[in-house]
Amino acid sequence: MSISSFVTHLFLPHPTNNHRPKVLHLDALCIYVFLFGLFYISSHAVWRRMPDVLGYATDIHVERLLAETNAKREAAGLGSLQLDGQLSEAARRKAVDMFTKNYWSHNSPIGTTPWEFISESGYAYGVAGENLAKNFSDSKSVVDAWMASPTHRDNLMKAGYRDIGFAVINGILNGEETTLVVQMFGSRLGSKSGQQQVQKTTVSSVAAATNQMPAVKAASSAYGNVTRKPWLDLGIFNRLVAYVFIGVLLGVFGVDAWLIQRRRIVRVSGHNIAHIAFFVAILIFISSMQRGSLL
């Protein structure tokens, strides 16, 4: 079979493929599923071995998290939060503890609570809260995820908070490279909000932002900013491969429909529903490639 005949057999309706491009036959879907699974496993194996070559780009900065958090609060008519060194130290210790003990939870495996980290940092709180996030690519995507969750949004918009602390640290968690964002909220005991009630709020989240004053930048640098730029971003690469694949098949669908109508070919049966279901499954797979998660 010549190259031109092989291409026709694969992509155009022809007697050799029962007037349906071979790439649109139902049995081809099994091959596609296998290839996508192999591609996913292979790309992630490369990522774990060579994250600087094929990995997830990360650009998260404390000052942007703070600025975006305050922008959301101010838009809702709430007061802005002040970056507090003791809360940031508590957040840093919590992040280090999570990496050291290898857990993704508000409480450590030995039962250490967020409030212990806050108290040990010297911050005497009347109201306190902790937010956790991991594996977001940039500050904006973090805060967008936070605001999209009703419980996390409620914590972000809590009127009783006056101070906030951040830690953004990269490390290995559960066998994979992870960027953790820990945020500690609070109001000091004796402040107006602290006198109202002693309250502990634990919800998960993340924040993102733009720029802030130089003093904030100087303070935030002590508690971590993570910027990673691999040669090829794995998330973008995965989506590009999937979109190109779906685009090619949709193009084959269009040419096939046009030729069938032009040649007036009558088919006994078709598998359009199966193909549509397959495309929907691929789109769901692409959407699930988002790594960011909240706790």
Rosetta silent file (secondary structure, phi, psi, omega in degrees, C-alpha in Angstrom):
SEQUENCE: MSISSFVTHLFLPHPTNNHRPKVLHLDALCIYVFLFGLFYISSHAVWRRMPDVLGYATDIHVERLLAETNAKREAAGLGSLQLDGQLSEAARRKAVDMFTKNYWSHNSPIGTTPWEFISESGYAYGVAGENLAKNFSDSKSVVDAWMASPTHRDNLMKAGYRDIGFAVINGILNGEETTLVVQMFGSRLGSKSGQQQVQKTTVSSVAAATNQMPAVKAASSAYGNVTRKPWLDLGIFNRLVAYVFIGVLLGVFGVDAWLIQRRRIVRVSGHNIAHIAFFVAILIFISSMQRGSLL
SCORE:     score description
SCORE:     0.000 S_00000001
   1 L     0.000  128.368  179.436    0.000    0.000    0.000 S_00000001
   2 L   -72.210  166.477 -179.765    1.410    3.380   -1.021 S_00000001
   3 H   -62.188  -43.109 -179.637    1.669    6.296    1.371 S_00000001
   4 H   -63.736  -38.881  178.704   -1.175    8.157   -0.345 S_00000001
   5 H   -67.293  -37.134  179.613   -3.415    5.070   -0.185 S_00000001
   6 H   -66.576  -42.407  178.413   -2.562    4.618    3.497 S_00000001
   7 H   -64.377  -42.355  177.651   -3.414    8.257    4.280 S_00000001
   8 H   -61.099  -41.716  179.956   -6.690    7.936    2.368 S_00000001
   9 H   -62.254  -36.684 -177.706   -7.499    4.759    4.275 S_00000001
  10 H   -79.293  -40.718 -166.141   -6.927    6.515    7.580 S_00000001
  11 H  -116.336   -8.381 -177.342   -8.495    9.929    7.014 S_00000001
  12 L  -128.994  147.214  175.899  -10.966    9.804    4.085 S_00000001
  13 L   -64.872  130.858 -173.550  -14.067    7.728    3.317 S_00000001
  14 L  -157.723  153.879  178.810  -13.053    5.006    0.850 S_00000001
  15 H   -55.291  -29.786 -178.919  -14.125    1.481   -0.132 S_00000001
  16 H   -69.442  -19.325  179.056  -11.083    0.082    1.746 S_00000001
  17 H  -120.182   23.196  179.263  -12.457    1.422    5.040 S_00000001
  18 L    60.931   36.485  177.998  -16.162    0.882    4.327 S_00000001
  19 L    57.699   34.944  172.463  -16.515    4.569    3.462 S_00000001
  20 L  -144.401  122.575 -179.645  -15.580    5.694    6.949 S_00000001
  21 L   -48.694  136.569 -176.092  -12.094    6.976    7.807 S_00000001
  22 H   -59.457  -32.737 -179.125  -10.241    4.352    9.795 S_00000001
  23 H   -69.088  -12.128  178.567   -9.404    6.878   12.520 S_00000001
  24 H  -103.668    1.559  177.260  -13.155    7.228   13.136 S_00000001
  25 L   -68.418  150.565 -176.276  -13.862    3.508   13.455 S_00000001
  26 H   -61.590  -36.916 -178.455  -15.108    2.400   16.845 S_00000001
  27 H   -67.570  -19.725  178.166  -12.175    0.047   17.418 S_00000001
  28 H   -69.635  -25.079 -179.392   -9.800    3.026   17.034 S_00000001
  29 H   -62.345  -36.556  178.452  -11.188    4.517   20.254 S_00000001
  30 H   -62.942  -39.239  178.322   -9.607    1.713   22.284 S_00000001
  31 H   -64.758  -41.901 -179.875   -6.246    2.552   20.735 S_00000001
  32 H   -62.089  -43.249  179.515   -6.707    6.237   21.583 S_00000001
  33 H   -60.770  -43.866  179.266   -7.515    5.424   25.211 S_00000001
  34 H   -62.636  -44.981 -178.123   -4.406    3.245   25.449 S_00000001
  35 H   -65.836  -39.718  178.297   -2.183    5.895   23.867 S_00000001
  36 H   -65.867  -39.781  176.697   -3.496    8.650   26.120 S_00000001
  37 H   -63.396  -42.623  178.477   -2.887    6.481   29.177 S_00000001
  38 H   -64.868  -40.411  178.868    0.636    5.692   28.001 S_00000001
  39 H   -63.514  -43.682 -178.980    1.287    9.363   27.276 S_00000001
  40 H   -62.862  -46.467 -178.894    0.081   10.421   30.722 S_00000001
  41 H   -64.654  -43.042 -177.768    2.210    7.832   32.517 S_00000001
  42 H   -66.355  -45.080 -177.974    5.295    8.591   30.408 S_00000001
  43 H   -64.402  -37.239  179.471    5.083   12.373   30.745 S_00000001
  44 H   -75.360  -27.787  174.307    4.701   12.161   34.522 S_00000001
  45 H   -66.362  -41.539  176.910    7.595    9.712   34.758 S_00000001
  46 H   -64.413  -41.447  179.657    9.784   12.237   32.948 S_00000001
  47 H   -58.621  -44.414 -177.997    8.493   14.991   35.235 S_00000001
  48 H   -68.531  -30.092 -179.387    9.483   13.078   38.376 S_00000001
  49 H   -87.254  -37.621 -176.587   12.959   12.349   37.015 S_00000001
  50 L  -133.832   69.529 -176.663   13.673   15.659   35.269 S_00000001
  51 L   -64.836  -22.399  179.019   11.365   18.364   36.670 S_00000001
  52 L   -79.531  -15.976  177.924   13.586   21.149   35.315 S_00000001
  53 L   -94.599  -55.009  177.891   13.126   19.829   31.766 S_00000001
  54 E  -126.739  103.667 -176.701    9.476   18.777   31.801 S_00000001
  55 E  -157.159 -174.374 -178.993    7.644   20.052   34.858 S_00000001
  56 L   -95.668  122.775  177.961    5.029   22.388   36.251 S_00000001
  57 L   -71.060  140.257 -179.361    5.864   26.072   36.164 S_00000001
  58 E  -135.202  134.693  178.776    5.261   27.878   39.459 S_00000001
  59 E  -148.124   83.239 -176.938    5.215   31.591   40.206 S_00000001
  60 E  -122.996  128.452 -175.896    3.729   32.348   43.626 S_00000001
  61 L  -131.561  139.523 -176.298    4.748   35.371   45.694 S_00000001
  62 H   -60.149  -43.954 -176.975    3.665   36.449   49.152 S_00000001
  63 H   -63.342  -32.424  177.780    3.205   40.104   48.245 S_00000001
  64 H   -73.145  -38.553  175.882    0.844   39.154   45.431 S_00000001
  65 H   -59.947  -45.224 -179.749   -1.120   36.856   47.701 S_00000001
  66 H   -64.440  -45.177 -177.314   -1.485   39.658   50.235 S_00000001
  67 H   -64.874  -40.837 -179.446   -2.442   42.290   47.672 S_00000001
  68 H   -70.365  -39.759  176.850   -5.081   40.100   46.035 S_00000001
  69 H   -58.081  -47.818 -179.809   -6.503   39.042   49.385 S_00000001
  70 H   -67.722  -33.078  177.853   -6.888   42.657   50.451 S_00000001
  71 H   -63.016  -41.120  178.981   -8.333   43.631   47.082 S_00000001
  72 H   -65.994  -42.045 -179.407  -11.111   41.060   47.527 S_00000001
  73 H   -67.405  -44.367 -179.297  -11.827   42.212   51.054 S_00000001
  74 H   -64.039  -35.412  178.007  -11.822   45.903   50.168 S_00000001
  75 H   -65.233  -25.714  178.813  -14.187   45.251   47.259 S_00000001
  76 L   -93.883    5.644  178.589  -16.595   43.734   49.792 S_00000001
  77 L    82.254   18.169 -179.917  -16.269   46.713   52.121 S_00000001
  78 L  -101.669  160.659  178.835  -14.016   44.939   54.634 S_00000001
  79 L   -73.892  151.495  178.842  -10.792   46.168   56.151 S_00000001
  80 L   -76.225  156.895  179.561   -7.471   45.090   54.690 S_00000001
  81 L   -97.309  146.357  179.923   -5.251   42.625   56.554 S_00000001
  82 E   -99.661  134.353  176.747   -1.755   43.457   57.781 S_00000001
  83 E   -68.338  122.711 -175.569    1.145   41.102   57.120 S_00000001
  84 L  -112.882  128.613 -177.499    2.278   39.870   60.521 S_00000001
  85 H   -63.968  -37.341 -179.562    5.746   38.419   61.088 S_00000001
  86 H   -70.089  -40.001  176.128    4.650   36.064   63.872 S_00000001
  87 H   -66.783  -36.718  177.795    1.791   34.629   61.837 S_00000001
  88 H   -66.729  -36.339  176.139    4.144   34.220   58.873 S_00000001
  89 H   -66.007  -38.972  176.547    6.594   32.372   61.124 S_00000001
  90 H   -63.002  -41.335  178.356    3.751   30.117   62.266 S_00000001
  91 H   -64.794  -40.484  179.475    2.856   29.445   58.627 S_00000001
  92 H   -63.786  -44.862  179.566    6.496   28.670   57.801 S_00000001
  93 H   -62.680  -38.780  178.766    6.788   26.220   60.693 S_00000001
  94 H   -64.196  -43.254  179.330    3.563   24.518   59.642 S_00000001
  95 H   -63.022  -44.581  178.529    4.816   24.097   56.059 S_00000001
  96 H   -62.343  -40.301  179.321    8.154   22.687   57.232 S_00000001
  97 H   -63.634  -38.424  179.501    6.326   20.316   59.598 S_00000001
  98 H   -65.622  -41.661  177.548    4.124   19.061   56.737 S_00000001
  99 H   -68.509  -40.921 -177.561    7.141   18.300   54.577 S_00000001
 100 H   -65.899  -43.701 -177.867    9.067   16.746   57.470 S_00000001
 101 H   -95.815   -0.981  173.954    6.246   14.479   58.617 S_00000001
 102 L    56.996   63.374  176.828    4.858   14.009   55.088 S_00000001
 103 L  -140.476  156.172  177.759    1.191   14.884   55.614 S_00000001
 104 L  -126.752   84.466 -173.759   -1.477   16.977   53.903 S_00000001
 105 L  -163.490  161.059  175.814   -3.822   17.925   56.715 S_00000001
 106 L   -71.947  -36.152  178.272   -4.602   20.705   59.155 S_00000001
 107 L  -105.448  141.553 -178.565   -3.507   18.518   62.066 S_00000001
 108 L   -74.661  165.999  178.974   -0.201   16.653   62.047 S_00000001
 109 L   -58.983  -23.721  179.198   -0.001   12.843   62.446 S_00000001
 110 L   -97.385    7.376  173.434    0.927   13.344   66.111 S_00000001
 111 L    93.832    7.830  178.206   -2.021   15.681   66.661 S_00000001
 112 L   -67.624  127.747 -177.890   -0.342   19.088   66.475 S_00000001
 113 L   -95.306  162.974  176.227   -2.983   21.692   65.612 S_00000001
 114 H   -58.975  -32.826 -175.293   -2.548   24.933   63.656 S_00000001
 115 H   -67.694  -27.176  176.838   -3.228   26.878   66.844 S_00000001
 116 H   -68.756  -39.385  177.018   -0.131   25.435   68.473 S_00000001
 117 H   -63.821  -39.808 -179.745    2.045   26.779   65.667 S_00000001
 118 H   -66.151  -46.933 -179.273    0.417   30.187   66.052 S_00000001
 119 H   -64.417  -41.439 -178.722    0.837   30.274   69.835 S_00000001
 120 H   -66.199  -22.326  177.971    4.439   29.029   69.659 S_00000001
 121 L   -78.048   -8.906  179.609    5.285   31.887   67.285 S_00000001
 122 L    98.621    4.468 -179.084    4.339   34.330   70.041 S_00000001
 123 L   -91.397  110.552  178.043    1.041   35.462   68.522 S_00000001
 124 L   -87.006  106.069 -171.402   -1.633   35.566   71.267 S_00000001
 125 E   -99.839  149.927  167.766   -4.836   35.215   69.267 S_00000001
 126 E  -102.736  -36.164  176.085   -8.454   35.836   70.031 S_00000001
 127 E  -131.809  136.438 -178.112   -9.604   34.702   66.589 S_00000001
 128 E  -147.366  155.307  177.944   -7.486   32.521   64.307 S_00000001
 129 E  -155.343  155.083  178.272   -7.718   30.566   61.076 S_00000001
 130 E  -130.582  139.268  176.283   -5.570   28.487   58.773 S_00000001
 131 E  -126.917  137.373  179.819   -5.747   27.962   55.011 S_00000001
 132 E  -124.749  145.928  174.820   -3.773   25.375   53.035 S_00000001
 133 E  -153.051  154.019  176.013   -3.176   24.943   49.316 S_00000001
 134 E  -148.229  153.603  170.836   -0.788   23.033   47.108 S_00000001
 135 L    65.901   35.214  170.496    0.228   22.636   43.473 S_00000001
 136 L   -95.940  150.176 -173.500   -1.046   25.883   42.014 S_00000001
 137 L   -85.349  -29.256 -178.694    0.934   27.419   39.188 S_00000001
 138 E  -151.932  169.698 -175.578    0.589   31.101   40.043 S_00000001
 139 H   -62.048  -41.127 -176.778   -0.807   33.477   42.613 S_00000001
 140 H   -64.726  -43.528 -179.243   -3.928   34.357   40.646 S_00000001
 141 H   -64.598  -28.879  177.993   -5.020   30.753   40.116 S_00000001
 142 H   -67.158  -52.863 -176.704   -4.648   30.213   43.848 S_00000001
 143 H   -69.269  -31.622  176.978   -6.895   33.061   44.914 S_00000001
 144 H   -63.186  -40.736  178.606   -9.400   32.290   42.159 S_00000001
 145 H   -66.074  -39.119  178.870   -9.760   28.756   43.509 S_00000001
 146 H   -62.041  -48.229 -178.143  -10.173   30.108   47.011 S_00000001
 147 H   -68.881  -23.884 -179.275  -12.874   32.559   46.002 S_00000001
 148 H   -77.051  -15.672 -179.848  -14.697   29.889   43.978 S_00000001
 149 L   -98.712  122.082 -177.249  -15.212   27.770   47.111 S_00000001
 150 H   -55.790  -43.037 -177.366  -17.980   29.067   49.411 S_00000001
 151 H   -69.127  -39.138  179.700  -16.284   27.903   52.626 S_00000001
 152 H   -71.742  -35.462  176.906  -12.906   29.324   51.659 S_00000001
 153 H   -63.195  -40.451  178.435  -14.490   32.547   50.510 S_00000001
 154 H   -60.695  -40.043  179.732  -16.220   32.871   53.884 S_00000001
 155 H   -68.535  -41.324  178.329  -12.884   32.546   55.645 S_00000001
 156 H   -61.114  -35.802 -175.135  -11.240   35.063   53.344 S_00000001
 157 L   -95.274   13.179 -177.299  -14.065   37.520   53.982 S_00000001
 158 L   -66.161  123.477 -175.346  -14.210   37.050   57.745 S_00000001
 159 L   -70.128  -23.890 -174.283  -14.626   40.495   59.281 S_00000001
 160 L   -75.948  -13.050 -178.908  -12.982   39.530   62.577 S_00000001
 161 L   -79.403  143.384  175.868   -9.498   39.052   61.139 S_00000001
 162 L  -121.083  -30.161 -175.222   -6.944   41.850   61.387 S_00000001
 163 E  -123.637  162.533  179.301   -3.624   40.132   60.578 S_00000001
 164 E  -150.157  147.718  176.126   -2.375   37.545   58.122 S_00000001
 165 E  -133.753  151.160 -177.231    0.763   35.464   57.612 S_00000001
 166 E  -132.493  151.219  165.095    2.015   33.467   54.633 S_00000001
 167 E  -141.639  129.226  176.297    4.488   30.748   53.802 S_00000001
 168 E  -124.395  107.968 -171.601    5.121   29.571   50.231 S_00000001
 169 E  -134.791  139.684  177.999    7.578   26.666   50.217 S_00000001
 170 E  -101.554  141.954  179.065    8.577   24.030   47.688 S_00000001
 171 E  -173.901 -169.164  179.506    9.438   20.452   48.692 S_00000001
 172 E  -104.147  122.100  179.482    8.607   16.753   48.384 S_00000001
 173 E  -132.022  125.773 -178.437    5.230   15.673   49.751 S_00000001
 174 L    53.467   38.199  173.609    3.810   12.168   49.300 S_00000001
 175 L    84.231    2.012  179.078    6.549   11.343   46.808 S_00000001
 176 E  -134.392  153.047  178.833    6.111   14.284   44.458 S_00000001
 177 E   -67.752  132.113 -171.294    7.436   17.803   44.215 S_00000001
 178 E  -140.306  141.642  170.574    4.888   20.163   45.717 S_00000001
 179 E  -105.774  114.974  179.524    4.497   23.883   46.345 S_00000001
 180 E   -95.169  138.946  170.836    2.679   24.489   49.620 S_00000001
 181 E  -119.776  117.657  177.056    0.896   27.713   50.493 S_00000001
 182 E  -113.825  129.659  178.346    0.077   28.132   54.164 S_00000001
 183 E  -125.790  131.740  178.395   -1.909   31.137   55.310 S_00000001
 184 E  -116.119  125.388  175.920   -2.613   32.050   58.920 S_00000001
 185 E  -104.073  154.667  174.656   -5.322   34.551   59.839 S_00000001
 186 E  -175.682  164.769  167.252   -5.799   36.140   63.229 S_00000001
 187 E  -132.500  135.942 -175.969   -6.696   38.959   65.542 S_00000001
 188 E   -69.240  146.423  176.760   -4.680   39.465   68.687 S_00000001
 189 L   -61.692  128.305 -177.491   -6.206   38.748   72.060 S_00000001
 190 L   103.638  -17.239  174.979   -7.364   42.041   73.514 S_00000001
 191 L   -74.478  169.661 -176.343   -8.165   43.630   70.167 S_00000001
 192 H   -58.282  -45.223 -179.427  -11.747   44.625   69.462 S_00000001
 193 H   -72.736  -32.934 -178.864  -12.448   41.479   67.443 S_00000001
 194 H   -69.946  -27.604  179.682  -10.496   39.287   69.862 S_00000001
 195 H   -74.074  -23.086 -176.190  -12.618   40.420   72.828 S_00000001
 196 H   -68.945  -42.968 -179.322  -15.799   39.358   71.113 S_00000001
 197 L  -168.107  152.037  172.017  -14.978   35.641   71.063 S_00000001
 198 L   -95.559  115.682 -171.434  -12.171   33.115   71.023 S_00000001
 199 E  -138.780  142.750  176.287  -12.689   31.251   67.781 S_00000001
 200 E  -120.542  126.094 -178.575  -10.701   28.840   65.618 S_00000001
 201 E  -122.119  121.160  178.728  -11.541   28.545   61.954 S_00000001
 202 E  -119.558  109.510  169.787   -9.986   25.857   59.779 S_00000001
 203 L  -140.282  165.491 -175.610  -10.706   25.876   56.080 S_00000001
 204 L  -102.145  159.760  177.833   -8.394   25.446   53.154 S_00000001
 205 L   179.455 -168.227  178.148   -7.386   27.875   50.566 S_00000001
 206 L  -161.989  164.192  177.459   -4.900   29.867   48.676 S_00000001
 207 L  -140.221  164.761 -178.696   -4.498   33.419   47.599 S_00000001
 208 L  -147.806  163.975 -176.953   -3.040   35.353   44.733 S_00000001
 209 L  -170.023 -165.947 -176.988   -2.234   38.912   43.926 S_00000001
 210 L  -113.451 -116.975 -178.545   -0.407   41.733   42.297 S_00000001
 211 L  -114.956  167.754  179.514    2.130   44.091   43.903 S_00000001
 212 L  -149.687  177.027 -175.389    2.483   45.709   47.301 S_00000001
 213 L   -64.500  155.565 -178.343    4.644   48.239   49.113 S_00000001
 214 H   -55.014  -36.224 -179.400    8.413   47.631   49.531 S_00000001
 215 H   -61.916  -38.015  178.491    8.054   46.925   53.256 S_00000001
 216 H   -67.150  -41.082  179.481    5.715   44.046   52.498 S_00000001
 217 H   -61.638  -41.032 -179.763    8.126   42.680   49.888 S_00000001
 218 H   -65.421  -41.460  179.947   10.978   42.758   52.381 S_00000001
 219 H   -68.865  -40.053 -175.643    8.927   40.973   55.024 S_00000001
 220 H   -68.205  -27.995 -175.870    7.539   38.375   52.625 S_00000001
 221 H   -62.465  -25.269 -178.961   10.945   37.310   51.337 S_00000001
 222 H   -75.351  -15.566 -173.529   11.709   35.671   54.671 S_00000001
 223 H  -117.113   11.228  166.322    8.740   33.331   54.371 S_00000001
 224 L   103.502  125.526  165.995    9.086   32.058   50.853 S_00000001
 225 L  -129.802  137.911 -176.962    8.336   32.841   47.269 S_00000001
 226 E  -118.392  120.946  174.790    8.500   30.020   44.738 S_00000001
 227 E  -130.320  117.478  178.048    9.365   30.569   41.097 S_00000001
 228 E  -128.584  132.828 -179.180   10.123   27.569   38.891 S_00000001
 229 L  -131.148   84.760  177.226   10.491   27.712   35.132 S_00000001
 230 L   -67.182  161.797 -179.785   11.055   24.295   33.541 S_00000001
 231 L   -59.425  -37.251  178.751   12.100   24.094   29.925 S_00000001
 232 E  -137.026  121.418 -179.381    8.641   22.760   29.019 S_00000001
 233 E   -73.626  122.465 -174.683    5.579   23.258   31.213 S_00000001
 234 H   -65.382  -39.291 -179.647    3.878   19.893   31.681 S_00000001
 235 H   -63.523  -46.387  178.646    0.373   21.299   32.137 S_00000001
 236 H   -65.018  -40.667 -179.902    0.541   23.342   28.938 S_00000001
 237 H   -61.682  -45.432  179.081    2.160   20.443   27.076 S_00000001
 238 H   -60.872  -45.595 -179.317   -0.587   18.003   28.115 S_00000001
 239 H   -66.508  -38.636  179.768   -3.360   20.372   27.093 S_00000001
 240 H   -62.281  -44.672  178.988   -1.672   21.189   23.781 S_00000001
 241 H   -61.187  -44.708 -178.733   -1.379   17.509   22.859 S_00000001
 242 H   -66.012  -42.530 -179.106   -5.016   16.866   23.747 S_00000001
 243 H   -66.783  -39.144  177.732   -6.319   19.908   21.873 S_00000001
 244 H   -63.979  -43.191  179.723   -4.301   19.067   18.761 S_00000001
 245 H   -60.553  -48.985  179.639   -5.572   15.495   18.850 S_00000001
 246 H   -64.918  -38.198  178.710   -9.212   16.557   19.195 S_00000001
 247 H   -61.726  -40.925  178.816   -8.743   19.227   16.522 S_00000001
 248 H   -64.009  -45.650 -179.148   -7.422   16.677   14.031 S_00000001
 249 H   -66.574  -37.302  176.634  -10.321   14.302   14.657 S_00000001
 250 H   -65.382  -37.097  175.414  -12.872   17.097   14.386 S_00000001
 251 H   -62.989  -41.759  177.317  -11.268   18.078   11.094 S_00000001
 252 H   -63.646  -39.978  176.225  -11.581   14.489    9.870 S_00000001
 253 H   -57.762  -46.685 -177.765  -15.227   14.509   10.961 S_00000001
 254 H   -64.210  -45.797  178.916  -15.878   17.661    8.949 S_00000001
 255 H   -64.135  -40.643  179.284  -14.166   16.407    5.777 S_00000001
 256 H   -60.536  -47.629  179.910  -15.911   13.057    6.138 S_00000001
 257 H   -62.141  -40.087 -179.190  -19.370   14.653    6.402 S_00000001
 258 H   -66.057  -43.923 -179.035  -18.656   16.901    3.404 S_00000001
 259 H   -69.378  -37.633  179.063  -17.428   14.024    1.178 S_00000001
 260 H   -62.906  -41.858  179.083  -20.286   11.730    2.183 S_00000001
 261 H   -69.343  -41.366 -178.251  -22.818   14.379    1.226 S_00000001
 262 H   -66.986  -41.488 -178.335  -21.024   15.267   -1.988 S_00000001
 263 H   -86.420   -6.305  179.059  -20.610   11.634   -3.097 S_00000001
 264 L    56.672   47.410  178.556  -24.076   10.702   -1.829 S_00000001
 265 L   -86.583  132.267  179.544  -22.776    7.696    0.049 S_00000001
 266 L  -103.090  123.208  178.206  -25.353    5.880    2.152 S_00000001
 267 L  -100.161  144.008  179.084  -24.090    4.266    5.344 S_00000001
 268 L   -71.403  -41.147 -179.815  -25.854    1.414    7.034 S_00000001
 269 L  -151.542  162.722  178.715  -24.908    2.610   10.517 S_00000001
 270 L  -137.232  172.708 -177.804  -22.729    5.172   12.211 S_00000001
 271 L  -130.000   35.068 -176.305  -20.999    5.707   15.510 S_00000001
 272 H   -61.993  -38.255 -179.411  -21.342    9.449   15.971 S_00000001
 273 H   -62.946  -41.503  179.431  -22.739    9.105   19.499 S_00000001
 274 H   -63.458  -40.174 -179.771  -19.767    6.978   20.539 S_00000001
 275 H   -69.321  -40.601  177.905  -17.346    9.517   19.104 S_00000001
 276 H   -61.857  -42.962  177.995  -19.097   12.435   20.765 S_00000001
 277 H   -61.485  -37.193  179.656  -18.960   10.584   24.088 S_00000001
 278 H   -65.878  -43.266  179.497  -15.268    9.967   23.525 S_00000001
 279 H   -63.632  -38.975  177.300  -14.596   13.650   22.868 S_00000001
 280 H   -61.867  -42.088  178.522  -16.505   14.587   26.018 S_00000001
 281 H   -62.181  -39.888  179.129  -14.369   12.129   27.978 S_00000001
 282 H   -65.348  -41.904  178.946  -11.195   13.678   26.559 S_00000001
 283 H   -63.579  -38.410  176.233  -12.368   17.190   27.497 S_00000001
 284 H   -64.172  -39.569  178.078  -13.100   15.991   31.026 S_00000001
 285 H   -61.707  -41.855  179.132   -9.620   14.486   31.132 S_00000001
 286 H   -63.790  -42.913 -179.298   -8.120   17.818   30.065 S_00000001
 287 H   -64.054  -32.984 -178.350  -10.081   19.667   32.732 S_00000001
 288 L   -75.100   -4.963 -178.781   -8.889   17.226   35.400 S_00000001
 289 L   -73.577   -6.998  176.066   -5.267   18.078   34.652 S_00000001
 290 L   -65.179  123.486 -174.141   -5.509   21.002   37.086 S_00000001
 291 L   -89.331  -23.148 -173.113   -3.193   20.042   39.944 S_00000001
 292 L   -61.252  138.221  177.441   -4.158   22.623   42.502 S_00000001
 293 E  -141.788  151.253 -179.907   -6.029   21.375   45.547 S_00000001
 294 E  -114.200  157.839  179.172   -7.432   22.892   48.730 S_00000001
 295 L  -129.185    0.000    0.000   -7.836   21.394   52.150 S_00000001
